[in-house]
Amino acid sequence: MYDVIVIGARCAGSPTAMLFARQGYRVLLLEKARFPQDTLSSHYIHQPGIALLHRWGLLDELRKAGCRPIDHQSYEAPGVRLDGFSLPVDGQRTTYAPRRFVLDPILAHGAVAAGVEFRESCAVTDLVFEGDRVVGVRYTTPGGASATDRATLIVGADGMRSLVARKAGAPNVVEHPRQTCTYYSYWAGVPAHFELYSRPGRWIGVIPTNDDLTLLMAYFPQDEFASIRKAVEPAYLDAFRTTAPELYDRMKAGERVEQLYGTGHQQNFFRKAFGPGWVLVGDAVNHKDSITARGITEAFIQARTLTEHIGERLHDDEGLQAALERYEQDLEENHTSFYRAALNVAELKPEGRTEMLRKLVGHQELTDRYFSTLSGACSIDDFYNTELLTLLDQS
């Protein structure tokens, strides 16, 4: 009998398991993959996520793994270019965009160091119920045998297609249609910082990662997915050529070193966050278009929020219920704005932003504050301060 069983050991699951273990709970962490294993990702960790890695004692491990530091961001759209960077969070301004076969094992090792029992190559197949309450999980072991374990709380950190959510009957409480499809790969010999380029119908993301490689991502409208997937490479290259010509020249001087990866199945939703004996974190509870690269950072934040709310109340039925209600309320209050922002950017219609952004050119502090709204270091309300409103009125 465990206190907590966490299903999924990537960006939401391993930190959740680690933090519960640090509170003294007996935790089992189950992962269907065997690390290190890659997965689709935009890789970038915003300042709030970096601050949490530092607080958890894991940031030095990430730095030692050879991930290039990032301290410069640019955004370019028709008629405007901004250069700057987000404000720091808890003293952390430099960011990183690690490959997932680098990051995920670091997080899992952090969980094990905290006392978590970690089992890889274990595929969860079902939940165990007593009445309407989830009390355990069934899964297959690496050898193919069936196993069952029980716990007070089952945490679904198993991604957008969460089995825990499906088996527990967690409905979508907010849902929007898919908006983009994306393809990306890794390039050598393409010097870059954190670069974003947009024009109507296209969005380009450029992010330095491990091994001196650069992640180059292209986003397209969802309604073009069926045609683009039939001829991915020409569509991918044309997106760079027509959206970011100078970057395209850098690409031609470099070399693509891996295949093209992509997806047209980026769902947008909030699910019901919890029920009797279960709770969801990360992409399992809130998934949105990856265009703003918020997934890793928000998974970290949700792991911290959930475990802090529960604290010592795991075995107090009334206290646990109240804690899970606060967690769900926190999701609504603190993650909805980033969800809406992602949907807004994923419309691939930069015209609505460029007029305001042009007015920021030459005002470095306001530019950095704008980038800070994207990272989460600054709220939208704080961004629209007296200085900005005065500047907009003058224009």
Short mmCIF file of C-alpha atoms in Angstrom, two decimals:
data_model
loop_
_atom_site.label_atom_id
_atom_site.label_comp_id
_atom_site.label_asym_id
_atom_site.label_seq_id
_atom_site.Cartn_x
_atom_site.Cartn_y
_atom_site.Cartn_z
CA MET A 1 0.00 0.00 0.00
CA TYR A 2 1.48 3.31 -1.13
CA ASP A 3 0.48 6.80 -0.11
CA VAL A 4 0.66 8.04 -3.72
CA ILE A 5 1.03 6.34 -7.09
CA VAL A 6 2.04 8.64 -9.95
CA ILE A 7 1.46 7.46 -13.50
CA GLY A 8 3.89 9.04 -15.97
CA ALA A 9 7.46 10.08 -15.12
CA ARG A 10 8.08 13.01 -17.43
CA CYS A 11 7.75 16.75 -16.71
CA ALA A 12 4.66 16.57 -14.52
CA GLY A 13 4.99 13.14 -12.97
CA SER A 14 8.57 13.01 -11.71
CA PRO A 15 8.43 16.41 -9.94
CA THR A 16 5.07 15.50 -8.38
CA ALA A 17 6.43 12.20 -7.12
CA MET A 18 9.62 13.86 -5.87
CA LEU A 19 7.78 16.56 -3.95
CA PHE A 20 5.38 14.09 -2.33
CA ALA A 21 8.35 11.94 -1.29
CA ARG A 22 10.10 14.96 0.18
CA GLN A 23 6.99 15.44 2.34
CA GLY A 24 7.55 11.96 3.75
CA TYR A 25 5.03 9.97 1.71
CA ARG A 26 5.66 6.53 0.22
CA VAL A 27 5.44 7.05 -3.53
CA LEU A 28 5.42 4.71 -6.51
CA LEU A 29 6.22 6.22 -9.92
CA LEU A 30 5.24 4.21 -13.01
CA GLU A 31 6.46 4.98 -16.54
CA LYS A 32 5.61 3.05 -19.69
CA ALA A 33 8.83 4.09 -21.47
CA ARG A 34 12.38 3.20 -20.56
CA PHE A 35 14.58 6.27 -20.14
CA PRO A 36 16.33 7.85 -21.86
CA GLN A 37 13.64 8.15 -24.53
CA ASP A 38 12.72 11.15 -26.64
CA THR A 39 9.22 12.56 -27.07
CA LEU A 40 7.57 15.36 -29.04
CA SER A 41 8.37 18.64 -27.34
CA SER A 42 9.10 22.32 -27.83
CA HIS A 43 11.77 21.91 -25.09
CA TYR A 44 11.82 25.47 -23.77
CA ILE A 45 11.64 26.10 -20.01
CA HIS A 46 10.58 29.63 -19.07
CA GLN A 47 12.04 31.52 -16.10
CA PRO A 48 9.47 30.27 -13.54
CA GLY A 49 10.33 26.68 -14.49
CA ILE A 50 14.06 27.34 -14.24
CA ALA A 51 13.51 28.89 -10.82
CA LEU A 52 11.75 25.70 -9.67
CA LEU A 53 14.56 23.48 -10.98
CA HIS A 54 16.98 25.62 -8.97
CA ARG A 55 14.79 25.39 -5.86
CA TRP A 56 14.59 21.60 -6.25
CA GLY A 57 18.37 21.26 -6.62
CA LEU A 58 18.20 19.98 -10.21
CA LEU A 59 19.37 22.98 -12.22
CA ASP A 60 23.07 22.18 -11.93
CA GLU A 61 22.40 18.72 -13.36
CA LEU A 62 20.72 20.30 -16.35
CA ARG A 63 23.65 22.66 -16.87
CA LYS A 64 26.15 19.79 -16.66
CA ALA A 65 24.22 17.93 -19.36
CA GLY A 66 25.44 20.40 -21.98
CA CYS A 67 22.29 22.37 -22.65
CA ARG A 68 23.14 25.79 -24.07
CA PRO A 69 22.14 28.76 -21.89
CA ILE A 70 19.68 31.25 -23.40
CA ASP A 71 19.66 34.94 -22.44
CA HIS A 72 18.37 36.70 -25.57
CA GLN A 73 14.97 36.59 -27.23
CA SER A 74 13.73 38.23 -30.41
CA TYR A 75 10.35 38.46 -32.06
CA GLU A 76 9.89 39.54 -35.66
CA ALA A 77 6.67 40.10 -37.57
CA PRO A 78 5.86 42.22 -40.63
CA GLY A 79 6.99 45.75 -39.78
CA VAL A 80 8.34 45.09 -36.29
CA ARG A 81 11.28 43.45 -34.49
CA LEU A 82 11.81 43.30 -30.73
CA ASP A 83 14.98 42.16 -28.95
CA GLY A 84 15.28 41.63 -25.22
CA PHE A 85 14.58 39.01 -22.58
CA SER A 86 12.23 38.21 -19.76
CA LEU A 87 12.82 39.56 -16.27
CA PRO A 88 14.25 37.06 -13.75
CA VAL A 89 12.21 34.87 -11.41
CA ASP A 90 13.79 34.20 -8.02
CA GLY A 91 17.08 35.46 -9.43
CA GLN A 92 16.96 33.12 -12.45
CA ARG A 93 17.01 34.90 -15.80
CA THR A 94 18.97 32.49 -18.01
CA THR A 95 16.82 29.77 -19.51
CA TYR A 96 17.37 26.40 -21.19
CA ALA A 97 15.66 24.19 -23.75
CA PRO A 98 16.90 20.64 -23.07
CA ARG A 99 16.25 17.61 -25.20
CA ARG A 100 13.70 15.43 -23.48
CA PHE A 101 15.99 12.40 -23.37
CA VAL A 102 18.22 14.66 -21.25
CA LEU A 103 15.63 16.42 -19.08
CA ASP A 104 13.27 13.57 -18.22
CA PRO A 105 15.94 11.27 -16.70
CA ILE A 106 17.22 14.20 -14.60
CA LEU A 107 13.71 14.68 -13.21
CA ALA A 108 13.26 10.94 -12.59
CA HIS A 109 16.65 10.70 -10.85
CA GLY A 110 15.58 13.60 -8.64
CA ALA A 111 12.48 11.64 -7.68
CA VAL A 112 14.49 8.51 -6.88
CA ALA A 113 16.94 10.55 -4.79
CA ALA A 114 13.95 11.76 -2.75
CA GLY A 115 12.94 8.17 -2.00
CA VAL A 116 10.46 7.45 -4.81
CA GLU A 117 10.18 3.85 -6.03
CA PHE A 118 10.54 4.21 -9.80
CA ARG A 119 9.50 1.47 -12.20
CA GLU A 120 10.12 1.88 -15.93
CA SER A 121 8.62 -0.11 -18.80
CA CYS A 122 5.40 -0.50 -16.82
CA ALA A 123 2.24 0.20 -18.83
CA VAL A 124 -0.81 1.02 -16.72
CA THR A 125 -3.88 -0.73 -18.14
CA ASP A 126 -6.65 0.10 -15.68
CA LEU A 127 -7.66 1.73 -12.42
CA VAL A 128 -8.89 -0.21 -9.40
CA PHE A 129 -12.15 1.03 -7.85
CA GLU A 130 -13.93 0.47 -4.58
CA GLY A 131 -17.36 1.90 -5.16
CA ASP A 132 -16.79 5.19 -6.95
CA ARG A 133 -13.34 5.72 -5.43
CA VAL A 134 -10.08 4.95 -7.22
CA VAL A 135 -7.87 2.93 -4.89
CA GLY A 136 -5.17 1.50 -7.14
CA VAL A 137 -3.81 0.69 -10.58
CA ARG A 138 -3.26 -2.38 -12.74
CA TYR A 139 -0.26 -2.50 -15.00
CA THR A 140 2.03 -4.80 -16.94
CA THR A 141 5.61 -5.28 -15.77
CA PRO A 142 8.65 -5.24 -18.08
CA GLY A 143 8.41 -9.03 -18.25
CA GLY A 144 4.78 -8.93 -19.35
CA ALA A 145 3.20 -10.02 -16.07
CA SER A 146 0.18 -8.28 -14.59
CA ALA A 147 0.52 -6.37 -11.32
CA THR A 148 -1.74 -4.36 -9.02
CA ASP A 149 -0.78 -1.72 -6.47
CA ARG A 150 -2.94 0.43 -4.24
CA ALA A 151 -2.62 3.95 -2.86
CA THR A 152 -4.57 6.70 -1.14
CA LEU A 153 -4.14 8.97 -4.17
CA ILE A 154 -3.56 8.13 -7.83
CA VAL A 155 -1.96 10.94 -9.83
CA GLY A 156 -2.45 10.96 -13.60
CA ALA A 157 0.58 12.62 -15.15
CA ASP A 158 0.17 10.60 -18.31
CA GLY A 159 -0.27 13.28 -20.92
CA MET A 160 -2.89 14.60 -23.30
CA ARG A 161 -4.39 11.14 -23.92
CA SER A 162 -4.40 10.33 -20.19
CA LEU A 163 -5.57 6.82 -19.34
CA VAL A 164 -6.28 7.97 -15.79
CA ALA A 165 -8.59 10.70 -17.08
CA ARG A 166 -10.36 8.28 -19.39
CA LYS A 167 -10.80 5.51 -16.83
CA ALA A 168 -11.85 7.94 -14.09
CA GLY A 169 -14.34 9.61 -16.42
CA ALA A 170 -12.80 13.09 -16.18
CA PRO A 171 -14.75 15.32 -18.58
CA ASN A 172 -13.43 18.32 -20.47
CA VAL A 173 -14.74 21.43 -18.72
CA VAL A 174 -13.19 23.78 -21.31
CA GLU A 175 -12.47 22.77 -24.89
CA HIS A 176 -11.49 24.49 -28.14
CA PRO A 177 -10.74 23.15 -31.62
CA ARG A 178 -7.22 22.30 -32.74
CA GLN A 179 -5.60 25.34 -34.31
CA THR A 180 -2.15 24.48 -35.66
CA CYS A 181 0.03 21.64 -36.83
CA THR A 182 3.79 21.72 -36.39
CA TYR A 183 6.93 20.11 -37.79
CA TYR A 184 10.44 20.48 -36.47
CA SER A 185 13.94 19.09 -36.55
CA TYR A 186 17.45 19.68 -35.20
CA TRP A 187 20.16 21.50 -37.11
CA ALA A 188 23.92 21.76 -36.75
CA GLY A 189 25.83 24.86 -37.80
CA VAL A 190 22.91 27.26 -37.32
CA PRO A 191 23.88 29.87 -34.71
CA ALA A 192 20.83 31.18 -32.91
CA HIS A 193 19.29 32.61 -29.76
CA PHE A 194 15.59 32.22 -28.81
CA GLU A 195 13.98 33.55 -32.00
CA LEU A 196 10.34 33.85 -33.02
CA TYR A 197 9.05 34.90 -36.43
CA SER A 198 5.46 35.27 -37.56
CA ARG A 199 3.41 36.28 -40.56
CA PRO A 200 -0.21 35.53 -41.38
CA GLY A 201 -0.58 31.76 -41.52
CA ARG A 202 2.94 30.90 -40.34
CA TRP A 203 4.95 30.86 -37.11
CA ILE A 204 8.62 29.96 -36.73
CA GLY A 205 10.39 29.06 -33.49
CA VAL A 206 14.18 28.81 -33.09
CA ILE A 207 15.64 27.42 -29.85
CA PRO A 208 19.22 26.39 -28.95
CA THR A 209 19.36 22.97 -27.31
CA ASN A 210 21.88 20.24 -26.44
CA ASP A 211 24.99 19.19 -28.37
CA ASP A 212 25.32 22.57 -30.14
CA LEU A 213 22.15 21.82 -32.08
CA THR A 214 19.32 24.25 -32.82
CA LEU A 215 15.66 23.30 -32.79
CA LEU A 216 13.84 24.81 -35.78
CA MET A 217 10.03 24.61 -35.61
CA ALA A 218 7.42 25.62 -38.18
CA TYR A 219 3.71 26.04 -37.39
CA PHE A 220 0.89 25.91 -39.94
CA PRO A 221 -2.90 26.28 -39.70
CA GLN A 222 -4.67 23.09 -38.69
CA ASP A 223 -6.71 23.09 -41.88
CA GLU A 224 -3.49 22.64 -43.89
CA PHE A 225 -2.41 19.53 -41.99
CA ALA A 226 -3.82 17.01 -44.47
CA SER A 227 -1.91 18.55 -47.38
CA ILE A 228 1.32 19.38 -45.52
CA ARG A 229 1.76 15.88 -44.11
CA LYS A 230 1.90 14.57 -47.71
CA ALA A 231 4.89 16.79 -48.53
CA VAL A 232 6.37 17.83 -45.21
CA GLU A 233 9.90 18.81 -46.15
CA PRO A 234 9.06 21.30 -48.94
CA ALA A 235 6.34 22.89 -46.79
CA TYR A 236 8.72 23.10 -43.82
CA LEU A 237 11.52 24.73 -45.81
CA ASP A 238 9.16 27.10 -47.60
CA ALA A 239 7.79 28.30 -44.25
CA PHE A 240 11.29 29.41 -43.23
CA ARG A 241 12.08 30.90 -46.63
CA THR A 242 8.96 33.05 -46.72
CA THR A 243 8.68 33.91 -43.02
CA ALA A 244 12.31 34.38 -41.96
CA PRO A 245 14.59 34.82 -45.03
CA GLU A 246 17.73 35.69 -43.04
CA LEU A 247 17.25 32.61 -40.87
CA TYR A 248 16.68 30.55 -44.01
CA ASP A 249 20.12 31.61 -45.24
CA ARG A 250 21.61 30.42 -41.94
CA MET A 251 19.83 27.10 -42.38
CA LYS A 252 21.27 26.64 -45.86
CA ALA A 253 24.74 27.08 -44.39
CA GLY A 254 23.97 24.45 -41.75
CA GLU A 255 22.81 20.83 -41.80
CA ARG A 256 19.69 19.05 -40.64
CA VAL A 257 20.90 16.11 -38.54
CA GLU A 258 17.65 14.35 -37.67
CA GLN A 259 14.37 13.50 -39.33
CA LEU A 260 11.41 15.83 -39.30
CA TYR A 261 9.04 15.29 -36.37
CA GLY A 262 5.55 16.70 -36.12
CA THR A 263 1.93 16.49 -35.15
CA GLY A 264 -1.46 17.81 -36.11
CA HIS A 265 -3.16 16.56 -32.96
CA GLN A 266 -2.63 19.33 -30.42
CA GLN A 267 -5.80 19.37 -28.38
CA ASN A 268 -6.93 22.40 -26.37
CA PHE A 269 -8.76 21.68 -23.11
CA PHE A 270 -9.05 21.82 -19.35
CA ARG A 271 -10.28 18.60 -17.77
CA LYS A 272 -11.98 18.09 -14.45
CA ALA A 273 -8.90 18.04 -12.23
CA PHE A 274 -9.80 15.50 -9.55
CA GLY A 275 -12.29 13.02 -8.17
CA PRO A 276 -12.47 10.41 -5.40
CA GLY A 277 -8.94 9.00 -5.07
CA TRP A 278 -7.47 10.60 -8.21
CA VAL A 279 -6.05 13.87 -9.54
CA LEU A 280 -4.52 15.04 -12.83
CA VAL A 281 -1.41 17.17 -13.49
CA GLY A 282 0.41 18.50 -16.55
CA ASP A 283 -0.93 17.79 -20.01
CA ALA A 284 -3.41 15.33 -18.51
CA VAL A 285 -5.37 18.18 -16.90
CA ASN A 286 -4.64 21.09 -19.24
CA HIS A 287 -3.31 20.79 -22.76
CA LYS A 288 -2.96 23.56 -25.30
CA ASP A 289 -1.20 24.35 -28.52
CA SER A 290 2.57 24.13 -28.08
CA ILE A 291 3.18 27.39 -29.94
CA THR A 292 3.94 29.32 -26.73
CA ALA A 293 6.10 26.49 -25.30
CA ARG A 294 4.38 26.58 -21.91
CA GLY A 295 3.94 22.86 -21.26
CA ILE A 296 7.09 22.03 -19.28
CA THR A 297 6.96 25.17 -17.16
CA GLU A 298 3.30 24.72 -16.26
CA ALA A 299 3.83 21.04 -15.45
CA PHE A 300 6.47 22.07 -12.90
CA ILE A 301 4.19 24.74 -11.44
CA GLN A 302 1.25 22.33 -11.15
CA ALA A 303 3.43 19.72 -9.41
CA ARG A 304 4.47 22.31 -6.85
CA THR A 305 0.94 23.64 -6.42
CA LEU A 306 -0.69 20.23 -5.97
CA THR A 307 1.83 18.97 -3.44
CA GLU A 308 1.84 22.22 -1.46
CA HIS A 309 -1.95 22.27 -1.23
CA ILE A 310 -2.09 18.69 -0.01
CA GLY A 311 0.85 18.94 2.39
CA GLU A 312 0.15 16.78 5.44
CA ARG A 313 -3.54 16.30 4.61
CA LEU A 314 -3.31 13.27 2.33
CA HIS A 315 -4.90 10.88 4.86
CA ASP A 316 -7.46 13.40 6.14
CA ASP A 317 -10.48 12.92 3.88
CA GLU A 318 -11.94 16.39 4.46
CA GLY A 319 -8.53 18.05 4.31
CA LEU A 320 -7.64 16.24 1.09
CA GLN A 321 -10.94 17.19 -0.55
CA ALA A 322 -10.39 20.85 0.37
CA ALA A 323 -6.81 20.72 -0.91
CA LEU A 324 -7.87 19.25 -4.25
CA GLU A 325 -10.58 21.88 -4.60
CA ARG A 326 -7.97 24.60 -4.01
CA TYR A 327 -5.71 22.98 -6.60
CA GLU A 328 -8.50 22.99 -9.18
CA GLN A 329 -9.30 26.61 -8.39
CA ASP A 330 -5.63 27.49 -8.75
CA LEU A 331 -5.60 25.93 -12.22
CA GLU A 332 -8.51 28.12 -13.26
CA GLU A 333 -7.09 31.30 -11.76
CA ASN A 334 -3.44 30.97 -12.78
CA HIS A 335 -3.37 28.93 -15.97
CA THR A 336 -6.38 30.21 -17.90
CA SER A 337 -4.58 33.35 -19.10
CA PHE A 338 -1.74 31.27 -20.61
CA TYR A 339 -4.28 28.96 -22.21
CA ARG A 340 -6.04 31.91 -23.84
CA ALA A 341 -2.71 33.43 -24.91
CA ALA A 342 -1.70 30.20 -26.63
CA LEU A 343 -5.00 30.05 -28.49
CA ASN A 344 -4.56 33.67 -29.52
CA VAL A 345 -1.07 33.11 -30.93
CA ALA A 346 -2.17 29.84 -32.55
CA GLU A 347 -4.63 31.75 -34.71
CA LEU A 348 -1.52 32.73 -36.72
CA LYS A 349 -2.82 36.26 -37.16
CA PRO A 350 -0.04 38.57 -35.92
CA GLU A 351 -1.72 41.69 -37.31
CA GLY A 352 -3.63 42.23 -34.08
CA ARG A 353 -0.42 42.46 -32.03
CA THR A 354 2.01 44.23 -34.31
CA GLU A 355 0.55 47.73 -33.97
CA MET A 356 1.05 47.68 -30.21
CA LEU A 357 4.45 45.98 -30.45
CA ARG A 358 5.76 48.63 -32.85
CA LYS A 359 5.23 51.17 -30.09
CA LEU A 360 7.55 49.19 -27.80
CA VAL A 361 10.53 49.56 -30.14
CA GLY A 362 13.15 51.74 -28.47
CA HIS A 363 11.68 51.17 -25.00
CA GLN A 364 13.80 48.34 -23.65
CA GLU A 365 12.21 48.07 -20.23
CA LEU A 366 8.75 47.73 -21.75
CA THR A 367 10.06 45.24 -24.31
CA ASP A 368 11.52 43.07 -21.56
CA ARG A 369 8.26 43.32 -19.63
CA TYR A 370 6.39 42.18 -22.72
CA PHE A 371 8.63 39.12 -23.01
CA SER A 372 8.05 38.65 -19.27
CA THR A 373 4.30 38.27 -19.84
CA LEU A 374 5.09 35.34 -22.15
CA SER A 375 7.38 33.70 -19.60
CA GLY A 376 5.11 34.27 -16.62
CA ALA A 377 7.55 36.57 -14.85
CA CYS A 378 5.11 39.47 -15.25
CA SER A 379 1.31 39.48 -15.30
CA ILE A 380 -0.68 41.16 -18.04
CA ASP A 381 -2.02 43.62 -15.48
CA ASP A 382 1.51 44.57 -14.44
CA PHE A 383 2.58 44.91 -18.07
CA TYR A 384 -0.14 47.45 -18.79
CA ASN A 385 1.31 49.89 -16.29
CA THR A 386 1.18 53.68 -16.33
CA GLU A 387 4.29 53.97 -18.50
CA LEU A 388 2.87 51.71 -21.22
CA LEU A 389 -0.58 53.30 -21.17
CA THR A 390 1.01 56.74 -21.46
CA LEU A 391 3.08 55.56 -24.42
CA LEU A 392 0.03 54.10 -26.15
CA ASP A 393 -1.96 57.29 -25.55
CA GLN A 394 0.83 59.42 -27.00
CA SER A 395 0.91 57.29 -30.11
#
